[in-house]
Coordinates of C-alpha atoms in Angstrom, one line a residue:
M14 CA -17.1 46.3 150.5
K15 CA -19.9 45.7 148.4
F16 CA -17.7 47.4 145.4
E17 CA -14.1 45.9 146.0
L18 CA -15.8 42.2 146.3
L19 CA -17.0 42.3 142.9
V20 CA -13.7 44.4 141.6
S21 CA -12.2 41.5 142.7
Q22 CA -14.5 38.9 141.3
G23 CA -15.0 41.0 137.3
S24 CA -11.1 40.8 137.7
E25 CA -11.0 36.9 138.7
N26 CA -13.3 36.8 135.6
Q27 CA -10.9 38.6 133.4
I28 CA -7.7 36.4 134.5
H29 CA -9.7 33.6 133.8
R30 CA -10.5 34.5 129.9
D31 CA -7.3 35.3 129.4
V32 CA -5.9 31.5 130.5
K33 CA -8.5 30.0 128.8
T34 CA -7.5 33.0 126.0
F35 CA -3.8 30.8 126.3
E36 CA -4.9 28.2 126.6
Q37 CA -6.4 27.2 123.1
W38 CA -4.1 28.9 121.8
D39 CA -0.8 27.3 123.5
S40 CA -2.8 23.4 121.9
L41 CA -3.4 25.4 118.4
T42 CA -0.3 26.2 117.9
A43 CA 0.6 22.4 119.1
K44 CA -1.6 20.8 116.7
F45 CA -0.2 23.8 113.5
S46 CA 3.7 22.0 115.0
G47 CA 2.1 18.9 114.1
A48 CA 0.1 19.1 111.2
A49 CA 3.2 21.2 109.1
N50 CA 4.1 17.2 109.6
L51 CA 2.5 16.3 105.4
P52 CA 3.8 19.1 103.3
F53 CA 6.8 18.1 104.3
L54 CA 5.9 14.5 103.5
L55 CA 4.3 15.7 101.0
L56 CA 7.7 17.8 99.4
Q57 CA 10.4 14.2 99.8
L58 CA 7.4 11.6 98.9
P59 CA 7.7 12.3 95.2
Q60 CA 11.8 12.4 95.5
I61 CA 11.2 8.6 97.4
V62 CA 9.1 7.6 94.0
L63 CA 11.1 8.2 91.9
N64 CA 14.4 6.9 93.2
A65 CA 12.2 3.7 93.1
R66 CA 11.2 3.5 89.8
N67 CA 14.7 4.9 88.8
L68 CA 16.6 1.9 90.3
L69 CA 13.7 -1.2 89.3
A70 CA 14.4 0.6 85.8
G71 CA 17.7 -0.4 86.4
N72 CA 18.5 3.3 86.1
K73 CA 20.7 4.2 88.3
T74 CA 22.8 7.2 86.3
A75 CA 19.8 9.3 86.8
L76 CA 20.0 9.0 91.2
L77 CA 23.5 10.6 90.5
A78 CA 21.4 14.0 89.4
V79 CA 20.7 14.1 93.9
P80 CA 23.5 14.9 95.8
W81 CA 24.5 13.0 97.9
L82 CA 26.4 15.2 100.5
G83 CA 23.5 17.6 100.5
M84 CA 21.2 15.1 101.1
L85 CA 23.8 13.9 103.9
T86 CA 23.6 17.6 104.9
C87 CA 19.9 17.9 105.3
L88 CA 20.7 14.8 107.3
L89 CA 22.4 16.4 110.3
G90 CA 19.9 19.4 109.9
N91 CA 17.4 17.6 111.2
L92 CA 19.5 15.5 113.5
S93 CA 20.7 18.5 115.6
L94 CA 17.8 20.2 115.0
L95 CA 15.8 17.1 117.0
S96 CA 18.1 16.7 119.7
Y97 CA 17.9 20.6 120.6
F98 CA 13.0 20.4 120.8
A99 CA 13.3 16.8 122.1
K100 CA 15.3 18.2 124.4
K101 CA 12.8 21.1 125.2
R102 CA 10.4 18.5 125.1
E103 CA 8.0 19.9 122.2
T104 CA 6.7 16.7 120.9
E105 CA 4.7 17.9 118.0
V106 CA 7.9 19.2 116.5
I107 CA 9.1 16.4 117.3
L108 CA 7.8 14.5 115.2
V109 CA 8.6 16.6 112.7
Q110 CA 12.3 16.3 112.9
T111 CA 12.2 12.5 113.3
L112 CA 9.8 12.4 109.9
G113 CA 13.2 14.5 108.4
V114 CA 16.0 12.2 109.0
I115 CA 13.6 9.1 108.3
S116 CA 12.7 10.4 104.9
T117 CA 16.7 11.9 104.6
Y118 CA 17.8 8.9 105.0
V119 CA 15.9 6.9 102.9
V120 CA 16.8 9.0 100.6
I121 CA 20.5 8.3 101.2
V122 CA 20.4 5.0 101.3
Q123 CA 18.5 4.9 97.6
L124 CA 21.7 6.9 96.3
A125 CA 23.6 4.3 98.5
M126 CA 21.7 1.8 96.3
A127 CA 22.1 3.1 93.1
E128 CA 25.9 3.5 94.1
A129 CA 25.7 7.3 93.9
M130 CA 27.0 7.6 97.7
P131 CA 29.9 6.1 99.0
L132 CA 29.7 2.8 100.3
P133 CA 32.4 3.6 103.7
H134 CA 30.3 7.1 103.5
F135 CA 26.9 5.1 104.0
V136 CA 27.4 2.7 107.1
L137 CA 29.1 5.4 108.9
T138 CA 25.9 8.1 108.0
S139 CA 23.9 5.0 108.7
V140 CA 25.2 4.0 112.5
V141 CA 24.9 8.3 112.8
V142 CA 21.3 8.3 111.8
A143 CA 20.4 5.0 114.1
S144 CA 22.7 6.0 117.4
G145 CA 21.1 9.6 116.6
L146 CA 17.8 8.3 117.3
V147 CA 18.0 5.9 120.2
L148 CA 19.6 9.0 121.9
N149 CA 16.8 11.3 121.6
F150 CA 14.7 9.1 122.5
M151 CA 16.2 7.9 125.0
N152 CA 16.6 11.0 126.7
Y153 CA 13.2 12.2 126.2
F154 CA 11.4 9.6 127.7
K155 CA 14.1 10.2 130.6
L156 CA 16.4 6.6 129.9
L157 CA 19.4 7.9 129.3
N158 CA 22.3 8.1 131.3
A159 CA 23.1 13.0 131.1
G160 CA 27.7 11.8 130.0
I161 CA 26.0 9.9 127.0
W162 CA 23.9 12.6 126.3
R163 CA 26.1 15.6 127.4
F164 CA 28.8 14.0 124.3
W165 CA 26.2 13.5 122.2
E166 CA 24.9 17.2 122.1
D167 CA 29.1 17.4 121.6
F168 CA 29.8 15.6 118.6
I169 CA 26.5 17.4 117.0
T170 CA 27.9 20.4 118.0
V171 CA 30.9 19.9 116.5
G172 CA 29.6 18.2 113.4
G173 CA 27.5 20.8 113.2
L174 CA 30.3 23.8 112.8
S175 CA 32.4 22.3 111.1
V176 CA 29.6 21.2 107.8
L177 CA 28.0 25.3 108.1
P178 CA 31.2 27.0 106.9
Q179 CA 32.1 24.2 104.4
V180 CA 29.2 24.1 102.6
M181 CA 28.5 27.7 102.3
W182 CA 32.0 28.3 100.6
W183 CA 31.5 25.7 97.6
T184 CA 28.4 27.2 97.4
F185 CA 30.3 29.8 95.4
V186 CA 32.2 27.5 93.4
P187 CA 34.6 27.8 90.9
F188 CA 34.3 31.4 91.9
I189 CA 36.2 30.2 95.1
P190 CA 39.0 28.2 94.7
N191 CA 37.3 24.7 95.9
S192 CA 39.2 24.0 99.7
I193 CA 38.5 22.2 102.8
L194 CA 40.0 24.6 104.4
P195 CA 36.8 26.6 106.2
G196 CA 35.3 23.3 107.4
T197 CA 39.0 22.4 108.4
V198 CA 39.4 25.8 110.6
A199 CA 35.8 25.3 112.1
F200 CA 36.5 22.2 112.9
V201 CA 39.3 23.2 114.8
I202 CA 37.5 25.8 117.2
A203 CA 34.4 23.9 117.5
V204 CA 36.6 21.0 119.1
V205 CA 39.1 24.1 121.5
A206 CA 35.7 25.5 122.4
V207 CA 33.1 22.4 123.5
V208 CA 36.6 21.0 125.2
M209 CA 37.6 24.5 126.8
A210 CA 33.6 24.6 127.8
R211 CA 33.7 20.7 129.3
T212 CA 36.6 21.8 131.9
G213 CA 35.3 24.6 133.0
K214 CA 37.4 26.5 130.9
L215 CA 34.6 29.5 129.9
S216 CA 31.9 31.7 132.0
E217 CA 29.2 29.8 132.6
K218 CA 28.0 31.7 129.3
G219 CA 30.3 30.6 127.3
T220 CA 29.7 27.2 128.0
K221 CA 25.7 28.1 127.4
F222 CA 26.9 29.5 124.3
V223 CA 28.6 26.6 123.2
G224 CA 26.0 24.5 123.7
S225 CA 23.6 26.3 121.9
I226 CA 25.6 26.4 118.7
S227 CA 24.4 23.1 117.3
G228 CA 20.4 24.5 117.0
W229 CA 22.1 27.5 115.4
T230 CA 23.9 26.1 112.7
A231 CA 21.6 23.5 112.0
T232 CA 18.7 26.6 111.8
L233 CA 21.8 28.6 109.8
L234 CA 22.1 25.7 107.6
F235 CA 18.4 25.1 106.4
M236 CA 18.8 28.9 106.0
W237 CA 21.4 29.0 104.0
M238 CA 19.5 26.4 101.7
P239 CA 17.0 28.7 99.8
I240 CA 20.5 31.3 99.5
A241 CA 21.8 28.8 97.6
Q242 CA 19.5 27.5 95.6
M243 CA 18.8 31.3 94.0
W244 CA 22.0 31.5 93.2
T245 CA 22.4 28.5 91.3
N246 CA 18.4 30.4 89.9
L247 CA 21.0 33.7 88.9
L248 CA 23.8 31.2 87.8
N249 CA 21.6 29.4 84.9
P250 CA 18.0 30.3 85.0
D251 CA 17.0 28.0 82.7
N252 CA 17.6 25.6 85.3
I253 CA 14.3 27.9 87.1
K254 CA 11.9 25.6 85.1
G255 CA 13.4 22.8 87.0
L256 CA 12.0 24.0 90.5
S257 CA 8.2 22.3 91.3
A258 CA 6.4 26.0 92.0
F259 CA 4.2 22.9 94.5
S260 CA 7.2 21.6 96.1
M261 CA 8.0 25.6 96.4
L262 CA 4.5 26.4 98.0
L263 CA 4.3 23.0 100.8
A264 CA 7.9 24.3 102.1
M265 CA 6.5 27.6 102.7
I266 CA 3.2 26.0 104.1
G267 CA 5.3 23.9 105.7
N268 CA 7.6 25.8 107.5
G269 CA 4.6 29.0 108.0
L270 CA 2.5 26.2 110.1
M271 CA 5.6 26.0 113.0
I272 CA 6.1 29.5 113.2
P273 CA 3.2 30.0 115.4
R274 CA 4.3 27.8 118.0
A275 CA 8.0 29.4 117.7
L276 CA 6.5 32.7 118.5
F277 CA 4.3 31.2 121.3
I278 CA 7.3 29.5 123.0
R279 CA 9.7 33.1 122.5
D280 CA 11.5 30.3 121.3
L281 CA 14.0 33.4 118.6
M282 CA 16.0 29.6 117.0
W283 CA 13.1 28.0 116.0
F284 CA 11.2 30.8 114.5
T285 CA 14.0 32.1 112.9
G286 CA 15.2 29.7 110.7
S287 CA 11.1 28.9 110.4
T288 CA 10.1 32.2 108.9
W289 CA 13.3 32.8 106.7
A290 CA 11.9 29.2 105.2
S291 CA 8.7 29.5 104.8
F292 CA 9.3 33.3 103.4
L293 CA 12.8 32.6 101.9
H294 CA 13.2 29.3 100.7
G295 CA 9.3 28.7 100.4
W296 CA 8.4 32.3 99.0
G297 CA 11.0 34.3 98.2
N298 CA 11.4 30.4 95.6
L299 CA 8.2 31.6 94.0
I300 CA 9.1 35.0 93.1
C301 CA 11.3 33.7 91.0
L302 CA 9.1 31.0 89.4
Y303 CA 7.1 34.0 88.8
C304 CA 9.2 36.4 87.4
F305 CA 10.3 33.7 84.6
N306 CA 6.9 33.3 84.1
S307 CA 7.3 29.3 85.7
I308 CA 3.7 30.8 87.9
S309 CA 0.7 32.4 86.8
R310 CA 0.2 35.4 88.1
E311 CA -2.9 34.2 90.3
F312 CA -1.2 30.9 91.9
F313 CA 1.3 33.6 93.5
L314 CA -1.6 36.0 94.0
A315 CA -2.9 33.9 95.7
A316 CA 0.8 32.7 97.8
T317 CA 1.6 35.5 98.6
L318 CA -1.8 36.5 100.2
T319 CA -2.2 33.6 102.4
L320 CA 1.8 33.7 103.5
Y321 CA 1.0 37.5 105.1
I322 CA -2.7 37.1 106.5
W323 CA -0.9 33.9 107.8
I324 CA 1.9 36.1 110.1
G325 CA -0.6 38.4 110.8
I326 CA -3.7 35.8 112.3
A327 CA 0.0 34.8 114.3
L328 CA 0.7 38.1 115.6
W329 CA -3.0 39.1 116.4
R330 CA -3.6 36.0 117.9
D331 CA -0.3 36.0 120.1
T332 CA -1.2 39.0 121.3
K333 CA -4.7 38.8 122.7
A334 CA -3.4 35.3 124.5
Y335 CA -1.1 37.0 126.3
G336 CA -2.7 39.9 126.8
Y337 CA -1.2 43.0 125.3
S338 CA -1.9 45.5 123.2
S339 CA 0.1 45.0 120.6
P340 CA 2.1 42.8 118.8
L341 CA 5.2 44.3 119.0
R342 CA 5.6 43.0 122.7
S343 CA 5.1 39.8 121.4
L344 CA 8.7 40.4 119.3
K345 CA 10.6 41.7 122.2
E346 CA 10.1 39.0 124.2
L347 CA 11.3 36.7 121.3
A348 CA 14.0 38.8 120.5
F349 CA 15.4 40.1 124.0
G350 CA 12.9 37.9 126.0
T351 CA 10.6 38.7 128.9

């Protein structure tokens, strides 16, 4: 009996120690996600300041270099992800996505002031942004009717699914014909899928899949951006000189800071998007800059070493927090669930 009591006490101590480690890593990963606000703010701020200077100088034509369609795509992606994380009550990431919506909208306002964006498109965008922010925060604080929230989810599902294939198609114009067919077909499919889900014509799994489309399309939109950038780099190597190494580093850091949290809460969509953006959009473009001698070897190696050490720490700490013996189990749970 005495031996059993000692074993029991030892087990309780072990459980207490594991719980403490788990809670500490839970708190830290949330703080890392919140800290991502800083690099993302610094990422957009130079463009906002530059646009403001050009507007004050009366140089409206300079703002034509900023593609309003690309900014609109980013805005839709941020709004979709804001809705996704608001539903999951991930406060720190909600702030990151809200900052993304607001900072991107500021750029769109500047483009509208420079007449670089059609006024009707700007007005419609403003209505969507205002509605999206209000609805998301009302839903976060549980002040919103469930029916209204479902309508908003359906709206961003249709919007995201329509935009994604169209943006992917436009990336390769003029090598392929300029057409709105991909977006139109995707729009029809999205509307049919949403209507079938809401009228109970789909199975439970099918309805759940339709409900997850908006988050995944937003993630895929952001995942496509570095591919489009690298395609541009391949076609026009001289354009690489126009890329900012500091901006690519900020993109790598901002997305990298969110990887531990995505892994910790076993969110495959978030983990996929953050890892992809950190490696391909940030580090991948740094590779392009290094290959074309736009950055020093020391800068590239320091960035590379930092990224890989950070990923290693995230995997190690997650394994320790859950009390596992191998990070492969964490990755397995992330991909396939517990």
